[in-house]
PDB file of C-alpha atoms in Angstrom:
ATOM      1  CA  MET N   1     136.188 203.057 198.894  1.00 50.00           C
ATOM      2  CA  ALA N   2     136.338 207.122 200.043  1.00 57.00           C
ATOM      3  CA  MET N   3     139.580 208.629 199.792  1.00 66.00           C
ATOM      4  CA  ASP N   4     141.494 208.995 203.379  1.00 68.00           C
ATOM      5  CA  LEU N   5     144.374 211.719 203.260  1.00 75.00           C
ATOM      6  CA  THR N   6     145.184 211.202 206.873  1.00 79.00           C
ATOM      7  CA  ARG N   7     146.014 208.139 206.681  1.00 84.00           C
ATOM      8  CA  VAL N   8     148.857 208.719 204.210  1.00 89.00           C
ATOM      9  CA  GLY N   9     151.718 209.672 207.001  1.00 91.00           C
ATOM     10  CA  PRO N  10     151.115 206.491 209.274  1.00 91.00           C
ATOM     11  CA  ARG N  11     151.168 204.418 205.819  1.00 91.00           C
ATOM     12  CA  LEU N  12     154.117 205.630 204.391  1.00 92.00           C
ATOM     13  CA  ARG N  13     155.780 205.071 207.654  1.00 93.00           C
ATOM     14  CA  ALA N  14     155.108 201.662 208.045  1.00 92.00           C
ATOM     15  CA  ALA N  15     155.871 200.829 204.421  1.00 91.00           C
ATOM     16  CA  ARG N  16     159.733 202.814 204.924  1.00 93.00           C
ATOM     17  CA  GLN N  17     159.776 200.550 208.672  1.00 93.00           C
ATOM     18  CA  GLN N  18     158.646 197.293 206.436  1.00 91.00           C
ATOM     19  CA  ARG N  19     161.797 197.803 204.616  1.00 92.00           C
ATOM     20  CA  GLY N  20     164.165 198.610 206.740  1.00 94.00           C
ATOM     21  CA  TRP N  21     164.899 202.127 205.123  1.00 94.00           C
ATOM     22  CA  THR N  22     165.064 205.573 207.259  1.00 94.00           C
ATOM     23  CA  LEU N  23     163.897 208.974 206.374  1.00 94.00           C
ATOM     24  CA  ALA N  24     166.868 209.790 204.619  1.00 96.00           C
ATOM     25  CA  ASP N  25     167.514 206.616 202.905  1.00 95.00           C
ATOM     26  CA  LEU N  26     163.506 206.857 201.315  1.00 95.00           C
ATOM     27  CA  ALA N  27     163.640 211.051 201.012  1.00 95.00           C
ATOM     28  CA  ALA N  28     166.874 209.944 198.572  1.00 96.00           C
ATOM     29  CA  LYS N  29     165.297 207.353 196.649  1.00 95.00           C
ATOM     30  CA  ALA N  30     162.654 209.839 196.251  1.00 95.00           C
ATOM     31  CA  GLY N  31     164.365 212.899 195.743  1.00 95.00           C
ATOM     32  CA  MET N  32     163.124 214.863 198.268  1.00 95.00           C
ATOM     33  CA  SER N  33     164.204 216.999 201.850  1.00 95.00           C
ATOM     34  CA  MET N  34     163.891 214.905 204.906  1.00 95.00           C
ATOM     35  CA  SER N  35     162.357 217.314 206.571  1.00 95.00           C
ATOM     36  CA  THR N  36     159.321 217.008 203.913  1.00 94.00           C
ATOM     37  CA  LEU N  37     159.138 213.583 204.112  1.00 94.00           C
ATOM     38  CA  SER N  38     159.310 213.694 208.040  1.00 94.00           C
ATOM     39  CA  ARG N  39     156.533 216.218 207.562  1.00 94.00           C
ATOM     40  CA  LEU N  40     154.384 214.318 205.360  1.00 93.00           C
ATOM     41  CA  GLU N  41     155.063 211.221 207.564  1.00 93.00           C
ATOM     42  CA  SER N  42     153.255 212.837 210.799  1.00 92.00           C
ATOM     43  CA  GLY N  43     150.759 214.682 208.653  1.00 88.00           C
ATOM     44  CA  ARG N  44     152.453 218.080 209.237  1.00 91.00           C
ATOM     45  CA  ARG N  45     152.224 218.296 204.989  1.00 90.00           C
ATOM     46  CA  GLN N  46     149.520 218.050 202.977  1.00 87.00           C
ATOM     47  CA  ALA N  47     149.889 214.816 200.643  1.00 86.00           C
ATOM     48  CA  SER N  48     149.757 215.634 196.752  1.00 87.00           C
ATOM     49  CA  LEU N  49     150.299 213.909 194.228  1.00 87.00           C
ATOM     50  CA  GLU N  50     153.483 216.005 193.243  1.00 90.00           C
ATOM     51  CA  LEU N  51     154.419 214.347 196.741  1.00 91.00           C
ATOM     52  CA  LEU N  52     153.060 210.963 196.335  1.00 92.00           C
ATOM     53  CA  LEU N  53     153.912 209.495 193.220  1.00 92.00           C
ATOM     54  CA  PRO N  54     158.059 209.381 193.406  1.00 94.00           C
ATOM     55  CA  LEU N  55     157.426 207.681 196.945  1.00 94.00           C
ATOM     56  CA  VAL N  56     154.953 204.885 195.694  1.00 92.00           C
ATOM     57  CA  SER N  57     157.250 204.290 193.471  1.00 93.00           C
ATOM     58  CA  VAL N  58     160.369 204.172 195.191  1.00 93.00           C
ATOM     59  CA  LEU N  59     157.989 202.363 197.542  1.00 92.00           C
ATOM     60  CA  GLU N  60     156.675 199.606 195.043  1.00 89.00           C
ATOM     61  CA  LEU N  61     153.287 200.231 195.857  1.00 89.00           C
ATOM     62  CA  ARG N  62     149.544 201.623 194.547  1.00 87.00           C
ATOM     63  CA  LEU N  63     148.746 205.195 194.683  1.00 87.00           C
ATOM     64  CA  ASP N  64     145.985 203.265 196.127  1.00 83.00           C
ATOM     65  CA  ASP N  65     147.399 201.485 199.350  1.00 81.00           C
ATOM     66  CA  LEU N  66     148.294 205.504 200.533  1.00 83.00           C
ATOM     67  CA  VAL N  67     144.943 206.558 200.061  1.00 82.00           C
ATOM     68  CA  ARG N  68     142.261 204.167 200.685  1.00 78.00           C
ATOM     69  CA  GLY N  69     140.028 205.013 203.261  1.00 71.00           C
ATOM     70  CA  GLU N  70     138.615 202.648 205.533  1.00 66.00           C
ATOM     71  CA  PRO N  71     137.974 199.259 204.142  1.00 66.00           C
ATOM     72  CA  ALA N  72     134.329 197.930 205.124  1.00 68.00           C
ATOM     73  CA  ASP N  73     133.430 195.995 207.794  1.00 77.00           C
ATOM     74  CA  PRO N  74     134.453 192.108 206.859  1.00 81.00           C
ATOM     75  CA  ARG N  75     131.788 190.428 209.246  1.00 85.00           C
ATOM     76  CA  VAL N  76     129.431 188.245 207.375  1.00 88.00           C
ATOM     77  CA  ARG N  77     126.064 189.926 208.863  1.00 89.00           C
ATOM     78  CA  ARG N  78     123.707 187.475 206.921  1.00 90.00           C
ATOM     79  CA  ALA N  79     121.019 185.938 208.694  1.00 93.00           C
ATOM     80  CA  THR N  80     120.548 182.223 209.221  1.00 95.00           C
ATOM     81  CA  GLU N  81     117.603 180.386 207.232  1.00 94.00           C
ATOM     82  CA  ARG N  82     115.664 177.791 207.619  1.00 95.00           C
ATOM     83  CA  ARG N  83     115.168 176.425 204.134  1.00 89.00           C
ATOM     84  CA  HIS N  84     113.443 172.393 203.355  1.00 87.00           C
ATOM     85  CA  GLY N  85     113.971 170.988 207.406  1.00 92.00           C
ATOM     86  CA  MET N  86     118.077 172.913 206.510  1.00 95.00           C
ATOM     87  CA  VAL N  87     119.562 175.858 209.101  1.00 96.00           C
ATOM     88  CA  VAL N  88     121.754 177.304 206.602  1.00 95.00           C
ATOM     89  CA  ALA N  89     124.245 179.751 207.650  1.00 95.00           C
ATOM     90  CA  PRO N  90     125.729 182.288 204.806  1.00 94.00           C
ATOM     91  CA  LEU N  91     129.665 182.745 205.373  1.00 94.00           C
ATOM     92  CA  THR N  92     130.293 185.041 202.193  1.00 89.00           C
ATOM     93  CA  LEU N  93     129.237 188.080 201.819  1.00 83.00           C
ATOM     94  CA  GLU N  94     125.981 188.611 199.179  1.00 78.00           C
ATOM     95  CA  HIS N  95     127.734 189.828 196.542  1.00 74.00           C
ATOM     96  CA  SER N  96     130.789 187.201 196.376  1.00 77.00           C
ATOM     97  CA  PRO N  97     131.050 185.565 193.274  1.00 75.00           C
ATOM     98  CA  VAL N  98     131.786 182.429 195.194  1.00 83.00           C
ATOM     99  CA  GLN N  99     128.819 181.709 198.082  1.00 86.00           C
ATOM    100  CA  THR N 100     130.118 179.475 200.813  1.00 92.00           C
ATOM    101  CA  TYR N 101     127.418 178.355 203.512  1.00 94.00           C
ATOM    102  CA  LYS N 102     127.205 176.257 206.812  1.00 97.00           C
ATOM    103  CA  ILE N 103     124.462 173.881 206.653  1.00 97.00           C
ATOM    104  CA  ARG N 104     122.851 171.244 209.121  1.00 98.00           C
ATOM    105  CA  PHE N 105     120.932 168.671 207.199  1.00 98.00           C
ATOM    106  CA  PRO N 106     118.037 167.024 208.698  1.00 98.00           C
ATOM    107  CA  ALA N 107     118.137 162.853 209.417  1.00 97.00           C
ATOM    108  CA  SER N 108     116.018 162.061 206.548  1.00 96.00           C
ATOM    109  CA  ASP N 109     115.343 158.427 204.921  1.00 96.00           C
ATOM    110  CA  GLU N 110     115.651 158.875 201.260  1.00 95.00           C
ATOM    111  CA  ALA N 111     117.732 161.012 198.943  1.00 95.00           C
ATOM    112  CA  PRO N 112     115.613 164.220 197.494  1.00 95.00           C
ATOM    113  CA  ALA N 113     114.816 164.249 194.031  1.00 95.00           C
ATOM    114  CA  PRO N 114     118.199 164.987 192.093  1.00 95.00           C
ATOM    115  CA  LYS N 115     118.820 168.072 190.369  1.00 93.00           C
ATOM    116  CA  VAL N 116     121.242 169.525 187.450  1.00 91.00           C
ATOM    117  CA  HIS N 117     122.580 172.769 186.911  1.00 85.00           C
ATOM    118  CA  GLU N 118     125.564 174.964 185.097  1.00 84.00           C
ATOM    119  CA  GLY N 119     128.917 174.651 188.285  1.00 84.00           C
ATOM    120  CA  VAL N 120     131.048 172.387 190.591  1.00 87.00           C
ATOM    121  CA  GLU N 121     130.109 172.185 193.915  1.00 90.00           C
ATOM    122  CA  TRP N 122     132.494 171.109 196.842  1.00 94.00           C
ATOM    123  CA  PHE N 123     131.853 170.505 200.424  1.00 96.00           C
ATOM    124  CA  TYR N 124     133.375 169.306 203.461  1.00 98.00           C
ATOM    125  CA  VAL N 125     131.540 167.086 206.414  1.00 98.00           C
ATOM    126  CA  LEU N 126     131.697 168.478 209.980  1.00 98.00           C
ATOM    127  CA  SER N 127     129.448 166.159 211.298  1.00 98.00           C
ATOM    128  CA  GLY N 128     126.962 163.176 210.603  1.00 98.00           C
ATOM    129  CA  THR N 129     127.369 161.029 206.971  1.00 98.00           C
ATOM    130  CA  ILE N 130     125.965 163.072 204.327  1.00 98.00           C
ATOM    131  CA  ARG N 131     124.322 160.795 201.149  1.00 98.00           C
ATOM    132  CA  LEU N 132     125.003 161.871 197.984  1.00 98.00           C
ATOM    133  CA  VAL N 133     123.738 160.891 194.859  1.00 97.00           C
ATOM    134  CA  LEU N 134     125.273 161.439 191.789  1.00 97.00           C
ATOM    135  CA  ASP N 135     124.334 160.381 188.374  1.00 96.00           C
ATOM    136  CA  GLY N 136     122.439 157.184 189.930  1.00 95.00           C
ATOM    137  CA  GLN N 137     125.591 156.145 192.591  1.00 97.00           C
ATOM    138  CA  GLU N 138     124.829 157.217 195.657  1.00 97.00           C
ATOM    139  CA  HIS N 139     128.130 157.922 198.075  1.00 98.00           C
ATOM    140  CA  ARG N 140     128.296 158.232 201.698  1.00 98.00           C
ATOM    141  CA  ILE N 141     130.401 160.882 202.588  1.00 98.00           C
ATOM    142  CA  GLY N 142     131.537 160.944 206.760  1.00 98.00           C
ATOM    143  CA  ALA N 143     132.681 163.656 208.931  1.00 98.00           C
ATOM    144  CA  GLY N 144     136.732 164.378 207.739  1.00 98.00           C
ATOM    145  CA  GLU N 145     135.890 163.965 204.282  1.00 98.00           C
ATOM    146  CA  ALA N 146     135.219 166.461 201.775  1.00 97.00           C
ATOM    147  CA  ALA N 147     133.678 165.663 198.072  1.00 96.00           C
ATOM    148  CA  GLU N 148     133.373 167.954 194.542  1.00 94.00           C
ATOM    149  CA  PHE N 149     132.057 167.099 191.713  1.00 93.00           C
ATOM    150  CA  ASP N 150     130.156 168.311 187.978  1.00 90.00           C
ATOM    151  CA  THR N 151     126.645 169.866 188.665  1.00 90.00           C
ATOM    152  CA  ARG N 152     125.917 169.257 185.430  1.00 91.00           C
ATOM    153  CA  LEU N 153     125.601 165.593 186.713  1.00 94.00           C
ATOM    154  CA  PRO N 154     122.162 164.153 188.171  1.00 96.00           C
ATOM    155  CA  HIS N 155     123.301 165.134 191.635  1.00 96.00           C
ATOM    156  CA  SER N 156     120.766 165.455 195.795  1.00 96.00           C
ATOM    157  CA  ILE N 157     122.698 165.760 198.902  1.00 96.00           C
ATOM    158  CA  SER N 158     121.144 164.945 201.765  1.00 97.00           C
ATOM    159  CA  ALA N 159     121.984 163.347 205.672  1.00 98.00           C
ATOM    160  CA  THR N 160     120.915 159.940 206.014  1.00 97.00           C
ATOM    161  CA  SER N 161     118.653 158.419 208.500  1.00 96.00           C
ATOM    162  CA  GLU N 162     121.054 158.144 210.969  1.00 95.00           C
ATOM    163  CA  GLY N 163     120.507 161.107 211.793  1.00 95.00           C
ATOM    164  CA  PRO N 164     121.696 164.830 211.216  1.00 98.00           C
ATOM    165  CA  ALA N 165     124.511 166.459 209.523  1.00 98.00           C
ATOM    166  CA  GLU N 166     126.367 169.722 208.770  1.00 98.00           C
ATOM    167  CA  VAL N 167     128.872 171.245 205.968  1.00 98.00           C
ATOM    168  CA  VAL N 168     130.407 174.075 204.693  1.00 97.00           C
ATOM    169  CA  SER N 169     129.350 173.795 201.140  1.00 94.00           C
ATOM    170  CA  ILE N 170     130.261 176.097 198.545  1.00 92.00           C
ATOM    171  CA  PHE N 171     129.451 176.764 195.115  1.00 80.00           C
ATOM    172  CA  SER N 172     128.662 179.434 192.140  1.00 72.00           C
ATOM    173  CA  ALA N 173     125.397 181.775 192.346  1.00 57.00           C
ATOM    174  CA  SER N 174     123.244 179.346 190.287  1.00 55.00           C
ATOM    175  CA  GLY N 175     124.203 176.045 192.730  1.00 51.00           C
ATOM    176  CA  GLU N 176     123.440 178.382 195.282  1.00 50.00           C
ATOM    177  CA  ARG N 177     119.970 178.895 194.145  1.00 48.00           C
ATOM    178  CA  ILE N 178     119.178 175.544 193.568  1.00 50.00           C
ATOM    179  CA  HIS N 179     120.008 173.509 196.958  1.00 54.00           C
ATOM    180  CA  VAL N 180     119.515 176.824 199.436  1.00 54.00           C
ATOM    181  CA  HIS N 181     116.726 178.272 197.615  1.00 48.00           C
ATOM    182  CA  GLY N 182     115.215 174.602 196.519  1.00 50.00           C
ATOM    183  CA  SER N 183     114.418 176.566 192.474  1.00 42.00           C
TER     184      SER N 183
END
């Protein structure tokens, strides 16, 4: 993320006002004149380390809090995909440490073959009924219910023959590769 010195003044003012301090209060605490602080806040004075370090110390901020550039667009813009009859909509950025997806499973008469991998998986059923076969035992998880399990146990996830089901599923990158990509 790039530095953006044009936002230092407004960010200083916001931090000062959030604490209920006047210009005089902050200037005194930081050991600078009120006019210098006023010019910094209004952008009429160039920010320098010499001026910013005492201010961030008094305001209990990090220098980055004042000079960071615009954050990246937070929206997730990954395409929804169809895989093995499922509709998979990514809900997290591609390089997030934990991957989250909204997955629509088609109706299925039988559970798929169980898989095993490192990690823990969690899912919440939005609609329909999910068939979770975990370590040889079948569980039916309905709308409004959640499940969490150790993925080192043999497991498979599918909708039942009663109709499609939709879940929000969260898992590690290794779990994402197994369930979403069918590796």
